[in-house]
CSV table of C-alpha atoms in Angstrom, one decimal:
chain,number,residue,atom,x,y,z
A,86,MET,CA,-0.1,0.0,0.3
A,87,SER,CA,3.0,2.4,0.6
A,88,ALA,CA,4.1,2.1,-3.0
A,89,VAL,CA,0.5,3.1,-4.0
A,90,TYR,CA,0.8,6.1,-1.8
A,91,ASN,CA,4.1,7.2,-3.0
A,92,LYS,CA,2.8,6.9,-6.6
A,93,LEU,CA,-0.3,9.1,-5.8
A,94,GLY,CA,2.0,11.6,-4.1
A,95,ASN,CA,4.4,11.7,-7.5
A,96,ILE,CA,1.1,12.2,-9.5
A,97,TYR,CA,-0.3,15.0,-7.6
A,98,VAL,CA,3.4,16.8,-7.5
A,99,SER,CA,3.3,16.5,-11.6
A,100,LEU,CA,-0.3,18.2,-11.5
A,101,GLY,CA,0.8,20.9,-9.4
A,102,ASP,CA,-1.1,20.0,-6.2
A,103,PRO,CA,1.8,20.1,-3.6
A,104,ASN,CA,-0.9,19.8,-0.7
A,105,ARG,CA,-2.7,16.7,-2.1
A,106,ALA,CA,1.0,14.9,-2.7
A,107,LEU,CA,1.8,15.7,0.8
A,108,VAL,CA,-1.1,13.9,2.4
A,109,TYR,CA,-0.4,10.8,0.3
A,110,TYR,CA,3.5,11.1,1.1
A,111,GLU,CA,2.7,11.2,4.8
A,112,LYS,CA,0.6,8.2,4.5
A,113,ALA,CA,3.4,6.1,2.7
A,114,LEU,CA,5.8,7.5,5.5
A,115,LYS,CA,3.7,6.2,8.2
A,116,ILE,CA,3.4,2.8,6.8
A,117,LEU,CA,7.1,2.5,6.2
A,118,ARG,CA,8.1,3.7,9.5
A,119,GLU,CA,6.5,0.8,11.0
A,120,SER,CA,8.6,-1.9,9.0
A,121,ASP,CA,12.1,-2.7,9.1
A,122,SER,CA,12.3,-5.0,6.1
A,123,VAL,CA,15.0,-4.1,3.2
A,124,GLU,CA,12.1,-3.7,1.0
A,125,TYR,CA,10.5,-1.3,3.1
A,126,VAL,CA,14.0,0.3,3.8
A,127,SER,CA,14.3,1.1,0.3
A,128,ASP,CA,10.6,2.3,-0.2
A,129,LEU,CA,11.4,4.6,2.9
A,130,SER,CA,14.1,6.2,0.8
A,131,VAL,CA,12.0,7.0,-2.3
A,132,CYS,CA,9.4,8.6,-0.1
A,133,TYR,CA,11.8,10.8,1.3
A,134,ILE,CA,13.0,11.6,-2.0
A,135,GLY,CA,9.4,12.5,-3.0
A,136,LEU,CA,9.3,14.7,0.1
A,137,GLY,CA,12.3,16.4,-0.7
A,138,ASP,CA,11.5,17.2,-4.1
A,139,LEU,CA,8.0,18.4,-2.9
A,140,TYR,CA,9.7,20.8,-0.4
A,141,VAL,CA,11.9,22.2,-3.4
A,142,SER,CA,8.9,22.7,-5.3
A,143,LEU,CA,7.1,24.6,-2.2
A,144,ASP,CA,11.0,26.6,-2.1
A,145,ASP,CA,11.2,25.2,1.4
A,146,LEU,CA,14.8,24.3,0.7
A,147,ASN,CA,15.9,23.6,4.1
A,148,ARG,CA,12.7,21.0,4.8
A,149,ALA,CA,13.9,19.6,1.2
A,150,ARG,CA,17.6,19.0,2.4
A,151,GLU,CA,16.5,17.4,5.6
A,152,TYR,CA,14.8,14.6,3.7
A,153,HIS,CA,17.2,14.1,0.8
A,154,GLU,CA,20.0,13.7,3.5
A,155,LYS,CA,17.6,11.2,5.1
A,156,ALA,CA,17.1,9.4,1.6
A,157,LEU,CA,21.1,9.5,1.3
A,158,LYS,CA,21.6,7.9,4.8
A,159,ILE,CA,19.4,4.9,3.7
A,160,SER,CA,20.9,4.7,0.4
A,161,GLU,CA,24.5,4.7,1.4
A,162,LYS,CA,23.1,2.0,4.4
A,163,LEU,CA,22.0,-0.2,1.5
A,164,GLN,CA,24.8,0.1,-0.7
A,165,GLN,CA,27.2,-0.8,2.2
A,166,GLY,CA,24.9,-3.8,2.8
A,167,ALA,CA,25.4,-5.1,-0.7
A,168,PRO,CA,28.7,-3.4,-2.1
A,169,ASP,CA,28.2,-5.1,-5.5
A,170,SER,CA,24.8,-4.1,-6.4
A,171,THR,CA,24.6,-1.4,-9.2
A,172,GLU,CA,21.1,-0.6,-8.1
A,173,TYR,CA,21.8,0.5,-4.6
A,174,ALA,CA,25.0,2.3,-6.2
A,175,ARG,CA,23.2,4.2,-8.4
A,176,GLY,CA,20.6,5.1,-5.7
A,177,VAL,CA,23.4,7.0,-4.1
A,178,SER,CA,24.4,8.7,-6.9
A,179,LEU,CA,21.2,10.0,-7.7
A,180,SER,CA,21.0,11.1,-3.9
A,181,TYR,CA,24.2,13.0,-4.3
A,182,ASN,CA,22.9,14.4,-7.5
A,183,ARG,CA,20.0,15.9,-6.0
A,184,LEU,CA,21.9,17.3,-3.0
A,185,SER,CA,23.9,19.0,-5.5
A,186,ASP,CA,21.2,20.6,-7.2
A,187,LEU,CA,19.7,21.6,-3.8
A,188,TYR,CA,23.3,23.4,-2.9
A,189,VAL,CA,23.0,25.3,-6.2
A,190,ARG,CA,19.4,26.4,-5.0
A,191,LEU,CA,20.8,27.5,-1.7
A,192,ASP,CA,23.7,29.2,-3.2
A,193,ASP,CA,26.6,27.1,-1.7
A,194,PRO,CA,28.4,26.1,-5.1
A,195,ASN,CA,31.2,24.4,-3.2
A,196,ARG,CA,28.9,21.9,-1.5
A,197,ALA,CA,27.1,21.4,-5.0
A,198,LEU,CA,30.6,20.6,-6.5
A,199,GLU,CA,31.3,18.3,-3.3
A,200,TYR,CA,28.1,16.2,-4.0
A,201,CYS,CA,28.5,16.6,-7.7
A,202,GLU,CA,31.9,14.7,-8.0
A,203,LYS,CA,30.8,12.1,-5.5
A,204,ALA,CA,27.9,11.3,-8.0
A,205,LEU,CA,30.3,11.5,-11.0
A,206,LYS,CA,32.9,8.8,-9.2
A,207,ILE,CA,30.0,6.4,-8.8
A,208,SER,CA,28.8,7.2,-12.5
A,209,GLU,CA,32.1,6.5,-14.1
A,210,LYS,CA,32.6,3.4,-12.0
A,211,LEU,CA,29.0,2.1,-13.2
A,212,ARG,CA,29.8,2.8,-17.1
A,213,LEU,CA,33.2,1.2,-16.9
A,214,ASP,CA,31.8,-1.9,-15.6
A,215,ALA,CA,28.9,-2.0,-18.0
A,216,LEU,CA,30.2,-0.2,-21.4
A,217,ASP,CA,27.6,-1.3,-23.3
A,218,SER,CA,24.8,0.1,-20.9
A,219,ALA,CA,23.0,3.3,-22.8
A,220,GLU,CA,21.4,4.1,-19.4
A,221,TYR,CA,24.9,4.4,-17.2
A,222,ALA,CA,26.3,6.2,-20.4
A,223,ARG,CA,23.3,8.7,-20.2
A,224,ASP,CA,23.7,9.0,-16.4
A,225,LEU,CA,27.4,9.8,-17.0
A,226,SER,CA,26.9,12.4,-19.7
A,227,VAL,CA,24.4,14.5,-16.9
A,228,ARG,CA,27.0,14.1,-14.4
A,229,TYR,CA,29.4,15.9,-17.0
A,230,GLU,CA,26.6,18.7,-17.8
A,231,LYS,CA,26.1,19.1,-14.2
A,232,LEU,CA,29.8,19.8,-13.5
A,233,SER,CA,30.2,22.0,-16.3
A,234,ASP,CA,27.3,24.3,-15.2
A,235,LEU,CA,28.8,24.0,-11.8
A,236,TYR,CA,32.1,25.4,-13.1
A,237,VAL,CA,30.3,28.1,-15.3
A,238,GLY,CA,28.8,29.4,-12.0
A,239,LEU,CA,32.2,29.4,-10.5
A,240,VAL,CA,33.6,31.3,-13.3
A,241,ASP,CA,36.0,28.5,-14.6
A,242,PRO,CA,35.1,28.4,-18.4
A,243,ASN,CA,38.0,26.1,-19.3
A,244,ARG,CA,36.7,23.4,-16.7
A,245,ALA,CA,33.2,24.2,-17.9
A,246,LEU,CA,34.3,23.4,-21.6
A,247,GLU,CA,36.1,20.3,-20.7
A,248,TYR,CA,33.2,18.5,-19.1
A,249,CYS,CA,30.4,20.0,-21.5
A,250,GLU,CA,32.4,18.4,-24.5
A,251,LYS,CA,32.7,15.0,-22.3
A,252,ALA,CA,28.9,15.1,-22.2
A,253,LEU,CA,28.8,15.9,-25.7
A,254,LYS,CA,30.9,12.9,-27.1
A,255,ILE,CA,28.8,10.8,-24.9
A,256,ARG,CA,25.6,11.7,-26.5
A,257,GLU,CA,27.1,11.9,-30.1
A,258,GLU,CA,28.1,8.5,-29.3
A,259,LEU,CA,24.2,7.3,-27.9
A,260,LEU,CA,22.7,9.0,-30.7
A,261,ARG,CA,25.0,7.3,-33.5
A,262,ARG,CA,23.7,3.8,-31.5
A,263,ILE,CA,20.1,4.7,-32.2
A,264,PRO,CA,20.0,7.3,-34.6
A,265,ASP,CA,16.0,7.6,-34.3
A,266,SER,CA,15.8,8.2,-30.6
A,267,ALA,CA,14.2,11.4,-30.2
A,268,GLU,CA,15.5,11.3,-26.5
A,269,TYR,CA,18.9,11.1,-27.7
A,270,ALA,CA,18.8,13.7,-30.3
A,271,ARG,CA,17.3,16.2,-27.5
A,272,ASN,CA,20.2,15.5,-25.1
A,273,LEU,CA,22.5,16.4,-27.5
A,274,SER,CA,20.9,19.6,-28.8
A,275,VAL,CA,21.2,20.5,-25.0
A,276,SER,CA,24.8,19.9,-25.2
A,277,TYR,CA,25.3,22.1,-28.2
A,278,ILE,CA,22.9,24.9,-26.4
A,279,LYS,CA,25.3,24.5,-23.6
A,280,LEU,CA,28.7,24.7,-25.6
A,281,GLY,CA,27.0,27.8,-27.4
A,282,ASP,CA,26.6,29.5,-24.2
A,283,LEU,CA,30.4,28.4,-22.7
A,284,TYR,CA,31.6,30.1,-26.2
A,285,VAL,CA,29.5,33.0,-25.8
A,286,SER,CA,31.2,33.6,-22.5
A,287,LEU,CA,34.4,33.3,-24.0
A,288,ASP,CA,33.8,35.9,-26.5
A,289,ASP,CA,34.0,33.4,-29.4
A,290,LEU,CA,30.6,34.3,-31.0
A,291,ASP,CA,31.6,32.3,-34.3
A,292,ARG,CA,31.8,29.1,-32.6
A,293,ALA,CA,28.7,30.0,-30.6
A,294,LEU,CA,26.8,30.5,-33.5
A,295,GLU,CA,27.8,27.2,-35.0
A,296,TYR,CA,26.6,25.3,-31.9
A,297,TYR,CA,23.2,27.1,-31.7
A,298,GLU,CA,23.0,26.6,-35.0
A,299,LYS,CA,23.3,22.8,-34.7
A,300,ALA,CA,20.7,22.7,-31.6
A,301,LEU,CA,18.5,24.7,-33.8
A,302,LYS,CA,18.4,22.2,-36.7
A,303,ILE,CA,17.7,19.3,-34.0
A,304,SER,CA,14.9,21.2,-32.5
A,305,GLU,CA,13.3,22.2,-35.8
A,306,LYS,CA,13.5,18.4,-36.8
A,307,LEU,CA,11.9,17.0,-33.5
A,308,ARG,CA,9.2,19.7,-33.5
A,309,LEU,CA,8.0,18.8,-37.2
A,310,GLY,CA,8.2,15.2,-36.2
A,311,ALA,CA,5.9,15.9,-33.1
A,312,PRO,CA,3.8,19.1,-34.0
A,313,ASP,CA,1.8,18.5,-30.7
A,314,SER,CA,4.8,18.3,-28.3
A,315,ALA,CA,4.9,21.1,-25.6
A,316,GLU,CA,8.4,19.9,-24.8
A,317,TYR,CA,9.7,20.0,-28.4
A,318,ALA,CA,7.9,23.7,-29.0
A,319,ARG,CA,9.4,25.0,-25.8
A,320,ASP,CA,13.1,23.6,-26.8
A,321,LEU,CA,12.4,25.3,-30.3
A,322,SER,CA,11.6,28.5,-28.5
A,323,VAL,CA,14.8,28.6,-26.4
A,324,GLY,CA,16.7,27.8,-29.7
A,325,TYR,CA,15.3,30.9,-31.2
A,326,GLU,CA,15.8,32.9,-28.1
A,327,LYS,CA,19.4,31.9,-27.8
A,328,LEU,CA,20.2,33.0,-31.6
A,329,SER,CA,18.3,36.4,-31.2
A,330,ASP,CA,20.9,36.9,-28.1
A,331,LEU,CA,23.8,36.2,-29.8
A,332,TYR,CA,22.8,38.4,-32.8
A,333,VAL,CA,22.4,41.3,-30.4
A,334,GLY,CA,26.1,40.5,-29.2
A,335,LEU,CA,26.9,40.5,-33.2
A,336,VAL,CA,25.4,43.9,-33.3
A,337,ASP,CA,22.7,42.6,-35.7
A,338,PRO,CA,19.6,43.8,-34.3
A,339,ASN,CA,17.1,42.9,-36.9
A,340,ARG,CA,18.2,39.2,-37.3
A,341,ALA,CA,17.8,39.3,-33.2
A,342,LEU,CA,14.4,40.5,-33.6
A,343,GLU,CA,13.2,38.2,-36.0
A,344,TYR,CA,14.7,35.2,-33.8
A,345,CYS,CA,12.9,36.6,-30.7
A,346,GLU,CA,9.7,37.3,-32.5
A,347,LYS,CA,9.8,33.4,-33.3
A,348,ALA,CA,10.3,32.5,-29.9
A,349,LEU,CA,7.5,34.9,-28.8
A,350,GLU,CA,5.0,33.2,-31.1
A,351,ILE,CA,5.6,29.6,-29.9
A,352,ARG,CA,5.4,30.8,-26.1
A,353,LYS,CA,2.2,32.4,-26.7
A,354,GLU,CA,0.7,29.1,-28.4
A,355,LEU,CA,2.2,27.3,-25.3
A,356,LEU,CA,0.3,29.5,-23.1
A,357,ARG,CA,-2.9,29.4,-25.0
A,358,SER,CA,-2.8,25.6,-24.6
A,359,VAL,CA,-2.5,25.8,-20.9
A,360,PRO,CA,-3.5,29.2,-19.6
A,361,GLY,CA,-2.8,28.5,-16.1
A,362,SER,CA,0.9,27.2,-16.7
A,363,ALA,CA,3.5,29.1,-14.6
A,364,GLU,CA,6.3,27.8,-16.7
A,365,TYR,CA,5.0,29.0,-20.0
A,366,ALA,CA,4.1,32.5,-18.5
A,367,LYS,CA,7.6,32.9,-17.2
A,368,MET,CA,8.9,32.1,-20.5
A,369,LEU,CA,6.6,34.7,-22.1
A,370,PHE,CA,7.5,37.2,-19.6
A,371,VAL,CA,11.1,36.7,-20.8
A,372,SER,CA,10.4,37.0,-24.6
A,373,TYR,CA,8.2,40.3,-23.9
A,374,SER,CA,11.2,41.6,-21.5
A,375,ARG,CA,13.8,41.0,-24.4
A,376,LEU,CA,11.7,42.4,-27.2
A,377,GLY,CA,11.3,45.5,-24.8
A,378,ASP,CA,15.4,45.6,-24.8
A,379,LEU,CA,15.7,45.0,-28.4
A,380,TYR,CA,13.3,47.7,-29.2
A,381,VAL,CA,15.1,50.3,-26.8
A,382,SER,CA,18.4,49.2,-29.0
A,383,LEU,CA,16.4,50.3,-32.1
A,384,ASP,CA,15.3,53.8,-30.5
A,385,ASP,CA,11.6,52.4,-31.0
A,386,LEU,CA,10.8,53.5,-27.1
A,387,ASP,CA,6.6,53.3,-27.8
A,388,ARG,CA,7.3,49.5,-29.0
A,389,ALA,CA,9.7,49.1,-26.2
A,390,LEU,CA,7.4,50.4,-23.9
A,391,GLU,CA,4.5,47.9,-25.2
A,392,TYR,CA,6.2,45.1,-24.6
A,393,HIS,CA,7.7,45.9,-21.0
A,394,GLU,CA,4.3,46.8,-19.9
A,395,LYS,CA,3.2,43.3,-21.2
A,396,ALA,CA,6.3,41.8,-19.2
A,397,LEU,CA,5.1,43.7,-16.3
A,398,LYS,CA,1.4,42.7,-16.3
A,399,ILE,CA,2.6,38.9,-16.1
A,400,SER,CA,5.3,39.4,-13.7
A,401,GLU,CA,2.5,41.0,-11.6
A,402,GLU,CA,0.0,38.3,-11.8
A,403,LEU,CA,2.7,35.8,-11.1
A,404,ARG,CA,3.7,37.7,-8.1
A,405,GLN,CA,0.1,37.5,-6.7
A,406,ARG,CA,-0.3,34.0,-7.5
A,407,ASP,CA,2.6,33.0,-5.0
A,408,LEU,CA,3.7,36.1,-2.8
A,409,ASN,CA,6.3,33.8,-1.0
A,410,SER,CA,8.2,33.1,-4.4
A,411,ALA,CA,11.5,35.0,-4.5
A,412,GLU,CA,12.0,34.4,-8.6
A,413,TYR,CA,8.5,35.9,-9.0
A,414,ALA,CA,9.4,38.7,-6.7
A,415,SER,CA,13.1,39.0,-8.6
A,416,ASN,CA,11.4,39.1,-12.0
A,417,LEU,CA,9.2,41.9,-10.9
A,418,SER,CA,11.8,43.8,-9.6
A,419,VAL,CA,13.6,43.5,-13.1
A,420,SER,CA,10.2,44.7,-14.8
A,421,TYR,CA,9.9,47.7,-12.7
A,422,ILE,CA,14.0,48.7,-13.2
A,423,LYS,CA,13.7,48.5,-17.0
A,424,LEU,CA,10.2,50.5,-17.0
A,425,GLY,CA,12.2,53.0,-14.9
A,426,GLY,CA,14.9,53.4,-17.3
A,427,LEU,CA,12.3,53.7,-20.0
A,428,TYR,CA,10.8,56.4,-18.7
A,429,VAL,CA,13.5,58.3,-17.8
A,430,SER,CA,14.2,58.3,-21.7
A,431,LEU,CA,10.6,59.3,-22.3
A,432,ASP,CA,11.3,62.5,-19.7
A,433,ASP,CA,8.3,61.0,-17.6
A,434,LEU,CA,10.7,61.3,-14.2
A,435,ASP,CA,7.7,60.7,-12.2
A,436,ARG,CA,6.8,57.6,-13.4
A,437,ALA,CA,10.5,56.6,-13.7
A,438,LEU,CA,10.9,57.2,-10.1
A,439,GLU,CA,7.7,55.2,-8.9
A,440,HIS,CA,9.0,52.2,-10.9
A,441,CYS,CA,12.5,52.5,-9.5
A,442,GLU,CA,11.0,52.6,-5.9
A,443,LYS,CA,8.9,49.6,-6.4
A,444,ALA,CA,11.9,47.7,-7.5
A,445,LEU,CA,14.1,48.9,-4.7
A,446,LYS,CA,11.5,47.8,-2.0
A,447,ILE,CA,11.6,44.2,-3.5
A,448,ASP,CA,15.0,44.0,-3.4
A,449,GLU,CA,15.2,45.1,0.0
A,450,GLU,CA,12.8,42.3,1.1
A,451,LEU,CA,14.5,39.6,-0.8
A,452,ARG,CA,17.8,40.6,0.7
A,453,GLN,CA,16.4,40.2,4.1
A,454,ARG,CA,14.9,37.0,3.5
A,455,TYR,CA,18.3,35.8,1.8
A,456,PRO,CA,20.8,37.6,3.4
A,457,ASP,CA,23.5,34.8,2.4
A,458,SER,CA,22.6,35.4,-1.2
A,459,ALA,CA,24.9,36.8,-3.9
A,460,LYS,CA,22.4,37.3,-6.3
A,461,TYR,CA,20.0,39.5,-4.0
A,462,ALA,CA,23.0,41.4,-2.5
A,463,SER,CA,24.2,42.4,-6.2
A,464,ASP,CA,20.5,43.1,-6.9
A,465,LEU,CA,19.9,45.6,-4.4
A,466,VAL,CA,23.5,47.1,-4.6
A,467,PHE,CA,22.2,47.7,-8.2
A,468,SER,CA,19.0,49.2,-7.0
A,469,PHE,CA,20.8,51.7,-4.8
A,470,TYR,CA,23.4,52.7,-7.6
A,471,THR,CA,20.3,53.0,-10.1
A,472,MET,CA,18.3,55.3,-7.6
A,473,ALA,CA,21.8,57.5,-6.8
A,474,MET,CA,22.2,57.7,-10.7
A,475,PHE,CA,18.6,58.9,-10.9
A,476,HIS,CA,18.9,61.8,-8.6
A,477,LYS,CA,22.3,62.8,-9.9
A,478,GLU,CA,20.8,63.0,-13.4
A,479,ASN,CA,17.8,65.2,-11.9
A,480,GLY,CA,20.2,67.3,-9.7
A,481,ALA,CA,18.7,66.0,-6.2
A,482,ASP,CA,21.9,66.3,-4.3
A,483,GLU,CA,20.6,65.4,-0.8
A,484,GLN,CA,18.9,62.4,-2.3
A,485,GLU,CA,21.6,61.3,-4.5
A,486,GLN,CA,24.1,61.3,-1.4
A,487,GLY,CA,21.6,59.6,0.7
A,488,TYR,CA,21.4,56.5,-1.9
A,489,TRP,CA,25.4,56.5,-2.5
A,490,LYS,CA,25.6,56.0,1.1
A,491,ARG,CA,23.4,53.0,1.3
A,492,PHE,CA,25.0,51.7,-1.8
A,493,LEU,CA,28.4,52.1,0.3
A,494,THR,CA,27.0,50.3,3.1
A,495,ALA,CA,25.5,47.5,0.9
A,496,ILE,CA,28.8,46.5,-0.5
A,497,SER,CA,31.1,46.9,2.6
A,498,PRO,CA,30.2,43.6,4.1
A,499,GLN,CA,30.7,41.9,0.6
A,500,LYS,CA,33.8,39.5,0.1
A,501,LYS,CA,35.0,39.3,-3.3
A,502,SER,CA,34.3,35.9,-4.6
A,503,SER,CA,35.1,33.8,-8.1
A,504,HIS,CA,31.3,32.9,-7.8
A,505,ALA,CA,29.7,34.2,-11.0
A,506,LYS,CA,26.6,36.4,-9.4
A,507,GLU,CA,29.4,37.7,-7.0
A,508,LYS,CA,31.4,38.7,-9.7
A,509,GLU,CA,28.6,40.5,-11.3
A,510,CYS,CA,28.0,42.3,-8.5
A,511,TRP,CA,31.3,43.5,-8.1
A,512,LYS,CA,31.4,44.7,-11.7
A,513,ARG,CA,28.2,46.9,-10.8
A,514,CYS,CA,30.3,48.2,-7.7
A,515,HIS,CA,33.1,49.1,-10.0
A,516,TYR,CA,30.8,51.0,-12.4
A,517,ALA,CA,29.2,52.9,-9.3
A,518,LEU,CA,32.4,53.8,-7.9
A,519,LEU,CA,33.9,55.0,-11.2
A,520,ASP,CA,30.7,57.1,-11.4
A,521,MET,CA,31.2,58.4,-7.8
A,522,MET,CA,34.9,59.6,-8.3
A,523,SER,CA,34.3,61.0,-11.8
A,524,SER,CA,31.5,63.1,-10.5
A,525,GLY,CA,33.9,64.5,-8.0
A,526,MET,CA,32.8,62.9,-4.7
A,527,SER,CA,35.3,62.2,-2.2
A,528,LEU,CA,36.1,58.4,-1.4
A,529,ASP,CA,37.7,57.3,1.7
A,530,PRO,CA,41.0,55.7,1.2
A,531,PRO,CA,39.5,51.7,2.0
A,532,LEU,CA,37.2,52.6,-1.0
A,533,VAL,CA,39.6,54.1,-3.4
A,534,GLY,CA,41.8,50.8,-2.7
A,535,LEU,CA,38.6,48.8,-3.5
A,536,LEU,CA,38.2,50.9,-6.7
A,537,GLN,CA,41.8,50.3,-7.7
A,538,ASP,CA,41.4,46.7,-7.2
A,539,LEU,CA,38.2,46.4,-9.3
A,540,SER,CA,39.7,48.5,-11.9
A,541,GLY,CA,42.7,45.9,-12.6
A,542,LYS,CA,40.0,43.3,-12.7
A,543,PHE,CA,37.2,44.7,-15.0
A,544,SER,CA,38.6,47.8,-17.0
A,545,ASP,CA,41.7,49.7,-18.0
A,546,LYS,CA,43.6,50.6,-15.0
A,547,ALA,CA,45.0,53.6,-16.7
A,548,TYR,CA,41.5,55.1,-16.6
A,549,PHE,CA,41.2,54.9,-12.9
A,550,ASN,CA,44.8,56.5,-12.4
A,551,ARG,CA,43.8,59.1,-14.8
A,552,LEU,CA,40.5,59.9,-12.6
A,553,LEU,CA,42.6,59.7,-9.4
A,554,ARG,CA,45.2,62.3,-10.7
A,555,ASN,CA,42.4,64.6,-12.4
A,556,GLY,CA,39.9,64.2,-9.5
A,557,SER,CA,42.2,65.1,-6.7
A,558,SER,CA,41.9,68.8,-7.3
A,559,SER,CA,38.6,69.0,-8.4
A,560,ARG,CA,36.4,66.5,-6.3
A,561,ARG,CA,33.5,68.6,-4.2
A,562,LYS,CA,32.7,67.4,-0.8
A,563,ARG,CA,29.1,66.4,-0.2
């Protein structure tokens, strides 16, 4: 009976009904805790995994970690009792993988890396012991892909590239074995997309274009073969979006617009097919926001406003659906910031200030809720910077000075890190400090030292030295 309750819990999770899922998982848990047979112990691990996944979906990451750690403890105990069991070894590997994913969500990349490497070690051994197993080959490609993603987050593109290419090699081999496999074709397209992303980060846009086009070719073929598949439609929209972003980098806004509009049409269609889907609504939000940015770059501010307001409407609706969702709150903040900047360009300063203040309020709330998050620290720093620059442009010296002080308070406890999110935070700090010095503000010696350090990392050091020399006699005290 416990197995039935577990399956019902899984079904209600997939249907987006976590409360009903929780009822069935707890019924399964009650039965399983009363038995100590090996079979029931294994089922108990499955139940803990279900509960862990459920709490991840509810954004209760500490409860999720509690259950995934319980599942891991059982899996390790089962493997110790039967060290030759590939089933138990694979179970341990999957638990490591889940904990790695969880620590990514918890902004702890080093712990995520630790668990991912443990999972990889098991997957490599399983593959070596059964070279003909497609399942173990596929699992190993996933481990390589996860490690690649982690090294992207840790700003180590060369290691990321190394693991991404290992995943690619396995996936090409699997597709050669079974050329008609839609699953293997889709996995290969994912590797092409990730390699494209890596070459973008390495500023090799021609190689990136090559891999994005390979991915797009597969996605278009899969969509033609299964036109009713929402999954393939979604993948195709991502392929179009990647090419759109790439053509922005190649300074070809018209091609960028072409691909962005193709992605938009697919996402509209997907949301029409499932009107209540939060996932499709989020994807449509992204398309509207990117189109707004593109029209800003084309100096068509009216069209930009149209698309950014559509993005705002979706982000507000999603926030109302789940007021506890950090992701929805962050997306809403992004919409407010973008509209604030647009209203500045349209000389509607009252509307601009209104939107920037709304963004700031959300960013302060997220920073308070997640004090260890590099992303939300960076977002709050950027909001203070935006408000300071807004008041600077409008000659409101007192308000500008107040936001610069809040900006400095926000960056002072930060520690420089190689993590990608914190690196972005420090880039923003660098730009802000340069703006402060160029406008004549007096910086304390520790901040001058910080700016010098950041200038060496992110820009031409000569520009900083020139500012330091020229600013020493012309700075105005505030």
